[in-house]
Coordinates of C-alpha atoms in Angstrom, one line a residue:
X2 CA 166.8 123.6 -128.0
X3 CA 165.0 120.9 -129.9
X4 CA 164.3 121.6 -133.6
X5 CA 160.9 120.3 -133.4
X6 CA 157.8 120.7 -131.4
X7 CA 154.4 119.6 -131.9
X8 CA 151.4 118.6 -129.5
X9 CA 150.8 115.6 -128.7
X10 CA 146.9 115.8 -129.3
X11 CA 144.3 118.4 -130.8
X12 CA 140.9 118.5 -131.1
X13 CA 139.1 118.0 -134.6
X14 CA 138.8 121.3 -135.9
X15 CA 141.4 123.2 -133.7
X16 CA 144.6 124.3 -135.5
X17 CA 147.6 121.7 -134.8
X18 CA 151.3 123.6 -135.2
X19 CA 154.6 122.2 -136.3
X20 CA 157.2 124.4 -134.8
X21 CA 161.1 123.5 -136.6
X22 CA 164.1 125.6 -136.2
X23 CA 165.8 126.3 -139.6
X24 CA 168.1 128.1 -142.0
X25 CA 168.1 132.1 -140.9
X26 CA 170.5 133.4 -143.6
X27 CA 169.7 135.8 -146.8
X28 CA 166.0 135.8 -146.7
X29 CA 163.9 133.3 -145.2
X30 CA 161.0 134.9 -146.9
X31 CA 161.5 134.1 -150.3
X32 CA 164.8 131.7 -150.1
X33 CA 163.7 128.3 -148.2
X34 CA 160.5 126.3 -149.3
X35 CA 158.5 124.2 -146.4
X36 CA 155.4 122.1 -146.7
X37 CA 153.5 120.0 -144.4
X38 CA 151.7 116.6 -145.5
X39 CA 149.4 115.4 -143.3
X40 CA 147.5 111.8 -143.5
X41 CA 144.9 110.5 -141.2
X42 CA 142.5 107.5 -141.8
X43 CA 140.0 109.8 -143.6
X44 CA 141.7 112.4 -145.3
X45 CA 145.5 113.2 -146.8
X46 CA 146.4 117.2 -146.5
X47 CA 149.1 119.0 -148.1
X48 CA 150.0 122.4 -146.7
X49 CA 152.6 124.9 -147.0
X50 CA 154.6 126.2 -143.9
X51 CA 155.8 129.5 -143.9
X52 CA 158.9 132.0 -141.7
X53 CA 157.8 133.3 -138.7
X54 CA 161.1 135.1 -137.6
X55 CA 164.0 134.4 -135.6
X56 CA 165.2 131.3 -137.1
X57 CA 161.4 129.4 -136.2
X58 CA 159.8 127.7 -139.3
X59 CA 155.5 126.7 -138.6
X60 CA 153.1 124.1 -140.4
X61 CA 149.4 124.5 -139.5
X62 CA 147.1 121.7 -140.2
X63 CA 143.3 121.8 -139.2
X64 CA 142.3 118.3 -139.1
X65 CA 138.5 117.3 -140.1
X66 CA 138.1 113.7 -138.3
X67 CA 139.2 112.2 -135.7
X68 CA 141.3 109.4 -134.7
X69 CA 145.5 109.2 -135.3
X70 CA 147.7 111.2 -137.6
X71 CA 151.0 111.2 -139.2
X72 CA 152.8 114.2 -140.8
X73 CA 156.0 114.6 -143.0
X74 CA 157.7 117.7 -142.8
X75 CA 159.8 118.5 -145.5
X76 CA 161.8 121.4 -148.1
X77 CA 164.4 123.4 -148.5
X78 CA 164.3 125.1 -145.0
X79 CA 166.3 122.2 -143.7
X80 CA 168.7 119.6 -144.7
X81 CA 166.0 116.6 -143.5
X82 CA 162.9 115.6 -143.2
X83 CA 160.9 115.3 -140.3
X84 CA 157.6 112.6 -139.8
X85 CA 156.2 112.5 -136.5
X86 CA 152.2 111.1 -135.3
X87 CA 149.7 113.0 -133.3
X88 CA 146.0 112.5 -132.2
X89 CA 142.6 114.1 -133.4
X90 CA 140.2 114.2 -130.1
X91 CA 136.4 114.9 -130.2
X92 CA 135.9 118.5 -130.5
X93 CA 134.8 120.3 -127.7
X94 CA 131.8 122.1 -126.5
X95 CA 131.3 125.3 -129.0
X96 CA 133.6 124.0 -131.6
X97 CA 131.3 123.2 -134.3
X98 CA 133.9 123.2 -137.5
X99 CA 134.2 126.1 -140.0
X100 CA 131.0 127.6 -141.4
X101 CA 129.9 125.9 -145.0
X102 CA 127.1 127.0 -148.0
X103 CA 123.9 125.0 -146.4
X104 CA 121.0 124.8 -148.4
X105 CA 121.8 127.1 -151.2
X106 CA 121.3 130.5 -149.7
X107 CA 122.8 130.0 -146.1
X108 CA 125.2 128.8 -143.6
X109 CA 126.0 125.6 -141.4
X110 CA 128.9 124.9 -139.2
X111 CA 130.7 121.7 -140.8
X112 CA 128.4 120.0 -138.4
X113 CA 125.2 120.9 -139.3
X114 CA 124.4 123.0 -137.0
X115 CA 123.0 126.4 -138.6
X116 CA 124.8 129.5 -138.7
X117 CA 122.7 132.5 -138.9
X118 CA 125.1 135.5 -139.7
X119 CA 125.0 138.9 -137.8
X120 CA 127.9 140.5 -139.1
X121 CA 129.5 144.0 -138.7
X122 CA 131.9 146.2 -140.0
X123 CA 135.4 147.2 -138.2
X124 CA 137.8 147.6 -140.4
X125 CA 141.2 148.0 -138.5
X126 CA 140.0 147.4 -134.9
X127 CA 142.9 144.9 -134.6
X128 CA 145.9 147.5 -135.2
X129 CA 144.6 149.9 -132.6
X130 CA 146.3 150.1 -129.3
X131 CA 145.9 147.2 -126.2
X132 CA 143.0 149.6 -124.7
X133 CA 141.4 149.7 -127.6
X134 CA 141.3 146.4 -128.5
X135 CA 140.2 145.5 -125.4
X136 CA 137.6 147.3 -125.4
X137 CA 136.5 146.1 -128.4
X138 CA 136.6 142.6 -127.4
X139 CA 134.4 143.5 -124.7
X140 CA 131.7 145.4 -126.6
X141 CA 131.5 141.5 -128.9
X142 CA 131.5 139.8 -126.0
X143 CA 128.1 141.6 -125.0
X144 CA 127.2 141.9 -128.7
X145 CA 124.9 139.7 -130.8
X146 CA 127.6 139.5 -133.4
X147 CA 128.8 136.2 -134.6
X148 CA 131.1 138.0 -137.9
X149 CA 133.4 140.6 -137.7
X150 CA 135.3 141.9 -141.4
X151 CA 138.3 143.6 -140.7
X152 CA 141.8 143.9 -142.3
X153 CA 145.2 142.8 -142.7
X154 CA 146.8 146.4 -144.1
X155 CA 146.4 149.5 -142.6
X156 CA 143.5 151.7 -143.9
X157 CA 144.0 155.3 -145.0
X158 CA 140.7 157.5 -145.0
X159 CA 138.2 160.1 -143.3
X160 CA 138.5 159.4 -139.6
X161 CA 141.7 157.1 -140.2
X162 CA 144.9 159.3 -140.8
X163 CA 147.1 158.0 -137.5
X164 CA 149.3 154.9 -137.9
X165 CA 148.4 151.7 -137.3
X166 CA 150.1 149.6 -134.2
X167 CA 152.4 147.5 -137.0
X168 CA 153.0 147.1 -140.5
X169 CA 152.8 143.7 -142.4
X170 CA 156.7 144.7 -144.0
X171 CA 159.4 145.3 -143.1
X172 CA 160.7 148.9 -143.7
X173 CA 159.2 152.6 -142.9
X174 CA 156.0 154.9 -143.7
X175 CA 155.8 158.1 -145.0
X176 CA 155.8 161.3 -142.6
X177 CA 152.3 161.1 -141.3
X178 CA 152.7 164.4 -139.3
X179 CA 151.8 166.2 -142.6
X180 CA 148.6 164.6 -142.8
X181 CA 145.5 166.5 -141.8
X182 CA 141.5 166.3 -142.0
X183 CA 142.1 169.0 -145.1
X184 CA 144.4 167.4 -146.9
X185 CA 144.4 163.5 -146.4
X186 CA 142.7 162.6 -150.0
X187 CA 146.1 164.5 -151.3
X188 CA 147.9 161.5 -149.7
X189 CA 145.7 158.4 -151.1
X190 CA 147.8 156.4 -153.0
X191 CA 150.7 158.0 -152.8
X192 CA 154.3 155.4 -152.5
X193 CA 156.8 158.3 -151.9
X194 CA 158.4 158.7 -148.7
X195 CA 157.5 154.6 -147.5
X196 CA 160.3 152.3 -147.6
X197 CA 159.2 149.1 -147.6
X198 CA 160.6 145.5 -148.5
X199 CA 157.9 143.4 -149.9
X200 CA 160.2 140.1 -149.9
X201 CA 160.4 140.2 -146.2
X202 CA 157.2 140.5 -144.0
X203 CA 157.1 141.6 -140.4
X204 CA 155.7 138.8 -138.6
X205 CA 154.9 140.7 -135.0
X206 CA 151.6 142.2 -137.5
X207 CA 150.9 138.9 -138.5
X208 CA 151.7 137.3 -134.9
X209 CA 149.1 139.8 -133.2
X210 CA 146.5 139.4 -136.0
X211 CA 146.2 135.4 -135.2
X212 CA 145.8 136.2 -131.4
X213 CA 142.9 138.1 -131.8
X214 CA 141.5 135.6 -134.9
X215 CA 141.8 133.3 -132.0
X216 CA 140.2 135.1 -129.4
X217 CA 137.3 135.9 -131.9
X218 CA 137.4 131.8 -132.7
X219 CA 136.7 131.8 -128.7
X220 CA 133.8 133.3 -128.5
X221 CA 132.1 132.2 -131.5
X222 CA 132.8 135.2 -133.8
X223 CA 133.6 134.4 -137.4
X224 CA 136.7 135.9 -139.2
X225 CA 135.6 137.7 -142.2
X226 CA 139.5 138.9 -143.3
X227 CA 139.7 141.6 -145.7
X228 CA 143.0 140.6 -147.3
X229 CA 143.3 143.8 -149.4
X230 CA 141.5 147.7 -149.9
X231 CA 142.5 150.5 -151.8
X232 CA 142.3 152.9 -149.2
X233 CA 145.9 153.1 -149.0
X234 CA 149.0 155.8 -148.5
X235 CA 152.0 153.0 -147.9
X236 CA 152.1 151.5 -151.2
X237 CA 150.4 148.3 -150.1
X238 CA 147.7 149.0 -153.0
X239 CA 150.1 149.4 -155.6
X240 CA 152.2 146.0 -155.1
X241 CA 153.3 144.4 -158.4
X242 CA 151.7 140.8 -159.4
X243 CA 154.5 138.7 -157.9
X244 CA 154.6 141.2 -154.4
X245 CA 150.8 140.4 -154.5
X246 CA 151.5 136.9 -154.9
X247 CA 153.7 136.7 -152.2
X248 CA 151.7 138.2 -149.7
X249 CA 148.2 135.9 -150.8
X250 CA 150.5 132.8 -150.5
X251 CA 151.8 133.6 -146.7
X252 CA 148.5 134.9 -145.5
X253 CA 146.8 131.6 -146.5
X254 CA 150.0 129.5 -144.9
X255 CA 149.3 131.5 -141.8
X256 CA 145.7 131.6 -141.2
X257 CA 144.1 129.0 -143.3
X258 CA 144.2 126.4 -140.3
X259 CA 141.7 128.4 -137.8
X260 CA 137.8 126.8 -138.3
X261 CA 136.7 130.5 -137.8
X262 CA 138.4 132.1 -141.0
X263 CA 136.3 133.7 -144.1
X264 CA 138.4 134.8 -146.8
X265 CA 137.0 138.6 -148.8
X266 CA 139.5 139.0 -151.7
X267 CA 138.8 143.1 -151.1
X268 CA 136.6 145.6 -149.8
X269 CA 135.6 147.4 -152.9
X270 CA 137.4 145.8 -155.3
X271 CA 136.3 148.4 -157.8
X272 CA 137.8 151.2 -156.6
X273 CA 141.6 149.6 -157.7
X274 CA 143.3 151.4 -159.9
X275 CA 146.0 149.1 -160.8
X276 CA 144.4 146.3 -160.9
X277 CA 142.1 144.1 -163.6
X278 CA 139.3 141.3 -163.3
X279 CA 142.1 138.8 -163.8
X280 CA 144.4 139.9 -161.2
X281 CA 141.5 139.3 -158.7
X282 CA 140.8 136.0 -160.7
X283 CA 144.9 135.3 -160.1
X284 CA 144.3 136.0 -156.2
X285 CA 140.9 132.9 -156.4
X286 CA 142.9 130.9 -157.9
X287 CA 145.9 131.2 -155.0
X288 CA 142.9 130.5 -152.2
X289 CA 141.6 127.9 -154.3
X290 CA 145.2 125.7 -154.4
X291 CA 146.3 127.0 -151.3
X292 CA 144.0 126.8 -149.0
X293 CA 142.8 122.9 -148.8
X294 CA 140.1 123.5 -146.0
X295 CA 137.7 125.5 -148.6
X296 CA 136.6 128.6 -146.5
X297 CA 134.3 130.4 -147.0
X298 CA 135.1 132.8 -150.2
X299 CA 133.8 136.8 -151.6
X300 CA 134.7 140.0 -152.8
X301 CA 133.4 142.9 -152.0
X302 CA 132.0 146.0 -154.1
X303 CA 131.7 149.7 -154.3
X304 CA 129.8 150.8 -157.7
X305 CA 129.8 147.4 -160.1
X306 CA 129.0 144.0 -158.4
X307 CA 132.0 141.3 -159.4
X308 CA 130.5 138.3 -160.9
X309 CA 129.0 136.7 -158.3
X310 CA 128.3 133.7 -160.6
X311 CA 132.2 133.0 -160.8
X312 CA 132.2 129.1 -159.1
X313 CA 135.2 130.6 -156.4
X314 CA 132.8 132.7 -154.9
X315 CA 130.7 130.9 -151.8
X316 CA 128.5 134.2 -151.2
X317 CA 127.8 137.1 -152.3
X318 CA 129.0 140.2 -150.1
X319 CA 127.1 143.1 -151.0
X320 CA 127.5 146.7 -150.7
X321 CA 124.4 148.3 -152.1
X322 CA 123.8 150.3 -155.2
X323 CA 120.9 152.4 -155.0
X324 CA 120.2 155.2 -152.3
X325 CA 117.6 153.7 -150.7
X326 CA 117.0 150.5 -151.9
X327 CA 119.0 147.6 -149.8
X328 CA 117.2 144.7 -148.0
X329 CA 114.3 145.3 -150.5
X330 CA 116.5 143.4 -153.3
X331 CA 117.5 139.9 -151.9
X332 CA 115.1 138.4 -153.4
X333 CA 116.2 139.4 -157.0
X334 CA 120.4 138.7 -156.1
X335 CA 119.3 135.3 -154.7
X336 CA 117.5 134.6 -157.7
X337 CA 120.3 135.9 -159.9
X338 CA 123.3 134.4 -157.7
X339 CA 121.5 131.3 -156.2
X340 CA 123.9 131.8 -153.5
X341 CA 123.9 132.9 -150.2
X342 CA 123.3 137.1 -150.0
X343 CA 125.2 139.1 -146.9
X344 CA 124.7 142.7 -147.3
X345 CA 128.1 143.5 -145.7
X346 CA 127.1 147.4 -146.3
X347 CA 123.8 148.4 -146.1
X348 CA 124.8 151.6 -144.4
X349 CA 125.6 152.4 -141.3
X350 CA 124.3 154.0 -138.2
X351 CA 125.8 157.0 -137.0
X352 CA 125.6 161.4 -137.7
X353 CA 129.1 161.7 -140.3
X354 CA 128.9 163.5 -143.1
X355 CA 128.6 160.7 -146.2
X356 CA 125.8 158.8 -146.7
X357 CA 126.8 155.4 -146.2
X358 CA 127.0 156.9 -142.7
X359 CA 124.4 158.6 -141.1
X360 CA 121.0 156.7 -141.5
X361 CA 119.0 155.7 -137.8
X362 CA 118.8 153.0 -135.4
X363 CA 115.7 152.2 -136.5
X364 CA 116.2 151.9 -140.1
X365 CA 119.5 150.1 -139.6
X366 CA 117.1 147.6 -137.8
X367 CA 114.6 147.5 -140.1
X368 CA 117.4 146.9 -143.1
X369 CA 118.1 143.6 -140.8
X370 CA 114.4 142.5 -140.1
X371 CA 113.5 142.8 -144.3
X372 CA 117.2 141.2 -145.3
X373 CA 116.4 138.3 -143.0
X374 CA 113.0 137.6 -143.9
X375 CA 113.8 137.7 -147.7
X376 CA 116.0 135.3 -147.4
X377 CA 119.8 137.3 -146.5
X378 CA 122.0 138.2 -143.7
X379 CA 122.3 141.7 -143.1
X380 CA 125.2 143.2 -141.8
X381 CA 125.9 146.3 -139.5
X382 CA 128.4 149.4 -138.7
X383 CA 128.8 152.2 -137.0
X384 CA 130.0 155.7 -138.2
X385 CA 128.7 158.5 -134.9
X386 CA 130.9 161.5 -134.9
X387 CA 133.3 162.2 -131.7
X388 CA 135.9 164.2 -130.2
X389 CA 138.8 161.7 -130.8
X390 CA 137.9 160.7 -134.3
X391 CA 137.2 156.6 -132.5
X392 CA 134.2 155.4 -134.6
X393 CA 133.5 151.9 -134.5
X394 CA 133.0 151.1 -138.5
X395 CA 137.0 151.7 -138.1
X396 CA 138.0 151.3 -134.7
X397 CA 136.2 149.3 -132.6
X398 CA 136.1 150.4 -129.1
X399 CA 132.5 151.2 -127.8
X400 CA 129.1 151.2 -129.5
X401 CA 127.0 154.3 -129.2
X402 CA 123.8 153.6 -131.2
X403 CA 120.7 151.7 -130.7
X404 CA 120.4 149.2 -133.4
X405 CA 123.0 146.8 -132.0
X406 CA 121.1 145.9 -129.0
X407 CA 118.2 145.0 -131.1
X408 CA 119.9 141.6 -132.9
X409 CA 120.0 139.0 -130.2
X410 CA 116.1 139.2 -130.6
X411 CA 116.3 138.7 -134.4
X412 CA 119.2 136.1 -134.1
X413 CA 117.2 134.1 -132.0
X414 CA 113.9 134.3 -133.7
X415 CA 116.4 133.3 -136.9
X416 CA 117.2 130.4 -135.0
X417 CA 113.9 128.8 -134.3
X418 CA 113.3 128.4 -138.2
X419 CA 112.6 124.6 -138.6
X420 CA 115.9 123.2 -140.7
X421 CA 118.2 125.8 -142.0
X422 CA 117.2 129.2 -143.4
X423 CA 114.6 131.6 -144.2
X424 CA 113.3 132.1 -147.8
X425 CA 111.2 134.7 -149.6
X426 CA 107.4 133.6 -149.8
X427 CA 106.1 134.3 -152.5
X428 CA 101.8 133.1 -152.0
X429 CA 102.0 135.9 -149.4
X430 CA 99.8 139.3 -149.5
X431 CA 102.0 142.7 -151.3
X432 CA 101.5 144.4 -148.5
X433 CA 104.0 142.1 -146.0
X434 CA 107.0 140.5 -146.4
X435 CA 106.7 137.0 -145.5
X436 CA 109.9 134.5 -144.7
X437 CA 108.7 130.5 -144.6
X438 CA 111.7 127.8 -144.1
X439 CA 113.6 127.6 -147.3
X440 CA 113.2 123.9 -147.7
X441 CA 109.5 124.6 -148.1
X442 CA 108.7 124.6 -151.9
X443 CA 105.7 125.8 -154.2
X444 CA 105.0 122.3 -155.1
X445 CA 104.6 121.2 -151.7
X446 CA 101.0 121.7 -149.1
X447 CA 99.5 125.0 -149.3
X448 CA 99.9 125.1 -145.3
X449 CA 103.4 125.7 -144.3
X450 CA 104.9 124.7 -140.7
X451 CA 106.4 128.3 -139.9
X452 CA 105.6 132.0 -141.4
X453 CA 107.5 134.7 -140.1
X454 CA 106.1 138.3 -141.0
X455 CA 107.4 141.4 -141.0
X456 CA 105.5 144.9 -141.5
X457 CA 108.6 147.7 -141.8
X458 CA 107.4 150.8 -141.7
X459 CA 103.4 150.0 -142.2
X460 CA 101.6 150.0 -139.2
X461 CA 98.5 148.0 -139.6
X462 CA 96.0 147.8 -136.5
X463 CA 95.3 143.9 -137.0
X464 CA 95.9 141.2 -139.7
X465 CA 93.2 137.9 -140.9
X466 CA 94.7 135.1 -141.2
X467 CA 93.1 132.0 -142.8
X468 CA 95.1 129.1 -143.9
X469 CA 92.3 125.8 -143.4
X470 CA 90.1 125.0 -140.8
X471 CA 92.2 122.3 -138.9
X472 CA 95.8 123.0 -138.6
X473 CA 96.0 124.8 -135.0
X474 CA 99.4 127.7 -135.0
X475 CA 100.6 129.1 -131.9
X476 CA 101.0 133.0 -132.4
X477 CA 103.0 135.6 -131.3
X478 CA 103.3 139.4 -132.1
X479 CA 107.3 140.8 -132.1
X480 CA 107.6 144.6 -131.2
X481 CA 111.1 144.5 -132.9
X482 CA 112.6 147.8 -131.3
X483 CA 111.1 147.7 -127.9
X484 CA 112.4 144.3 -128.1
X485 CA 109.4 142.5 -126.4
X486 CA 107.4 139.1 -128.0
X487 CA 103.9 138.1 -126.7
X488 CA 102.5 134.8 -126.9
X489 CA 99.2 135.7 -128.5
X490 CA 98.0 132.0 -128.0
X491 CA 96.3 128.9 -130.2
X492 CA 94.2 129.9 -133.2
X493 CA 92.9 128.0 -136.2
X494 CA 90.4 128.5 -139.0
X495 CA 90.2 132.4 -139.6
X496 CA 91.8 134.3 -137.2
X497 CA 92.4 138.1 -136.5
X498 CA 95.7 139.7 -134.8
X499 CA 95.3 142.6 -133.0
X500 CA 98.5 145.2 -133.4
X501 CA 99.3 148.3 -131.7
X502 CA 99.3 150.2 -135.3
X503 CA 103.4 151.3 -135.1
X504 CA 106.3 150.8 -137.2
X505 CA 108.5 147.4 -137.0
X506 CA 106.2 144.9 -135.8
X507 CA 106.4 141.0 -136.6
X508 CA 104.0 138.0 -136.2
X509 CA 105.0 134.8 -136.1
X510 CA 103.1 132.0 -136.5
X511 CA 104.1 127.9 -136.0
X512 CA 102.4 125.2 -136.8
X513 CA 101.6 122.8 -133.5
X514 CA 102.9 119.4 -134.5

């Protein structure tokens, strides 16, 4: 068998692996070092490789031009070093690069071509059985979503007390045939009764995790990877520093090379108990050094925001605060931040029992419509109560609601905004929310090019419009849950929109060049 393998050619952007046999003995883990340099005409890249079981050593590299390549392999794995050439070729149809900050408050594929996010929640989809994941792969597929957050560990909570598919370590759980709806909150946190070896990592977990970052990558759907939670009964929650240090540095040799990848630090950081601001800080400053492609970076809150100012941070992911109160305050966190705003929990749609888990369809939607036209990117989940305990917010599987199959509408009225974003305007009337282009500024013409408006839960008969007597706007009226937009036609001067006085109703109106 040949010690090393390599492609001969990838395309810019697509992940380009280094396969080496190497030293097996004691513990590949934590013994041997491996690294990757990689040097094209516009860019050097230094990498580390990491043990992926059964004697096989791997270096990733995503390259960002194209044209030729060299690479020198070299460390402790092995007695030599190995140099070898390869070639970058155009990317292909659908392969934009990884998503980028555009524009202050939002997103572009490296590029340039916008990214409008419409996220959702499913925390361990991935560790569910072949079925499952199947079928969760097919509800995407007919899905508006373009970002999925889920996990690397296991997740221990309401609705999730069976074992997941794998574990990340090597070693054994805890009896989970004790474990029942009663007493589950008995077992959060606990560490006795696992036996686990945090030196040596199971790589079949993180083997099965890359296939379905991949397939995601496939069909457009970004990564969001929760790389650690505290709702926890293996111990994975209560690693020491140099266990968690471990762990953040092989995650980031594994996955770092896929364009689709989005790094959150933690769902609800807060809710550690044996961990500080500056262990988290530790973690940024791992991504930061070890992962040389930059993607996309967060952390994620239950009570108290991080510090969403912190220069690691890309975006803010948001879980909100107040009982009611969501979408309604972008507008101050962009102001605050000046960074993008994705409300990764705004609540979800479903019947269970909390509250972050029972609101409607139709205010799930309207959550998304107001986040979008101040200025944010909303996200979505699903929590509705069933006989085998499969709810999608966890598991994936099917969707059951209704406000899912109302995105694609607002995705692609997000993607007709003239250059990239919506913003927030503030000249319009306090009874609408307003969203003009975000390159549009106060100092610039009065008349703007675009205004999309959105009315909630008012339910106004008609609007007047008057913006000057010569700029002519083609109009159309959005029913945003019966899913339907009618071309209203040309108007200028002072003009009048009739509406069917009901909830959720949009007008948008375009200036003819």
């Amino acid at each position: 068998m040949d010690k090393l393998k390599y492609a001969a050619q990838v395309e810019k952007w697509d992940v380009f692996e280094i396969e080496i046999q190497g030293k097996a003995e004691g513990n590949p883990f934590t013994d041997y070092e491996i690294q990757g340099v990689f040097t094209g005409k516009n860019e050097t890249v230094t990498v580390d490789g990491f043990y992926d079981g059964d004697g096989i050593y791997r270096v990733r590299f995503m390259p960002s031009f194209e044209g030729e390549y060299s690479f020198k392999v070299t460390g402790s794995f092995l007695e030599e070093e190995y140099e070898g050439g390869f070639t970058v070729t155009a990317p292909s149809k659908g392969n934009h690069g990884p998503v980028r900050v555009a524009n202050t408050y939002h997103f572009a594929y490296e590029d340039g071509t916008p990214y409008y996010s419409i996220g959702t929640t499913c925390y361990v989809w991935n560790l569910q059985s072949d079925e499952l994941i199947e079928q969760t792969f097919e509800t995407l597929k007919n899905s508006a979503f373009n970002k999925i957050r889920f996990c690397v560990f296991p997740k221990h909570y309401d609705y999730n007390l069976g074992e997941p598919r794998s574990y990340p370590y090597e070693g054994t759980p805890m009896d989970s045939s004790v474990l029942t709806k009663e007493n589950f909150l008995e077992y959060t946190g606990k560490t006795e009764g696992n036996h686990w070896d945090f030196t040596r990592f199971n790589p079949k977990h993180f083997q099965h995790i890359e296939k379905c970052i991949l397939r995601l990558r496939d069909m457009g759907i970004e990564a969001d990877l929760i790389v650690m939670h505290p709702y926890d009964r293996w111990g994975f929650a209560q690693m020491t520093k140099e266990q968690d240090a471990l762990y953040w540095k092989y995650v980031l040799a594994r996955f770092s090379a896929y364009r689709n990848m989005w790094w959150s630090l933690a769902n609800e950081y807060d809710l550690f108990d044996h961990k500080a601001v500056e262990d988290w800080e530790g973690y940024a400053k791992i991504i930061c050094e070890k992962d040389p492609y930059h993607h996309l970076r967060s952390i994620h809150n239950c009570h108290a925001f991080y510090d969403h100012n912190r220069p690691w941070i890309t975006h803010c992911s948001i879980q909100r605060q107040d009982l009611y109160k969501s979408s309604e305050l972008v507008n101050e966190w962009r102001e605050k931040y000046q960074k993008p705003v994705v409300l990764d929990e705004i609540a979800y749609e479903g019947n269970i029992q909390h509250g972050w888990g029972n609101i409607s369809g139709e205010e799930l939607t309207r959550r998304f419509w107001e986040a979008a036209c101040r200025g944010g990117y909303p996200g979505h989940g699903e929590t509705y109560m069933n006989d085998k305990d499969i709810l999608w917010w966890s598991h994936g599987g099917t969707l059951h609601g209704e406000s899912y199959k109302r995105f694609k509408l607002l995705h692609d009225i997000m993607c007709e905004t003239p250059g990239i974003g919506l913003r927030p305007y503030e000249n319009s009337g306090w009874d609408e929310i307003c969203a003009v282009p975000e390159e549009t500024t106060q100092k610039m013409k009065k008349v703007k090019d675009y205004y999309l408006i959105y009315f909630s839960f008012m339910r106004p008969s008609f609007r007047e419009y008057y913006f000057d007597d010569e700029t002519r706007f083609q109009v159309k009226v959005i029913d945003t849950w019966n899913m339907t937009v009618e071309d209203r036609g040309v108007f200028k001067g002072k003009f009048k929109v009739e509406l069917p006085g009901k909830p959720y109703m949009a007008i948008q109106i375009k200036k003819i060049q």
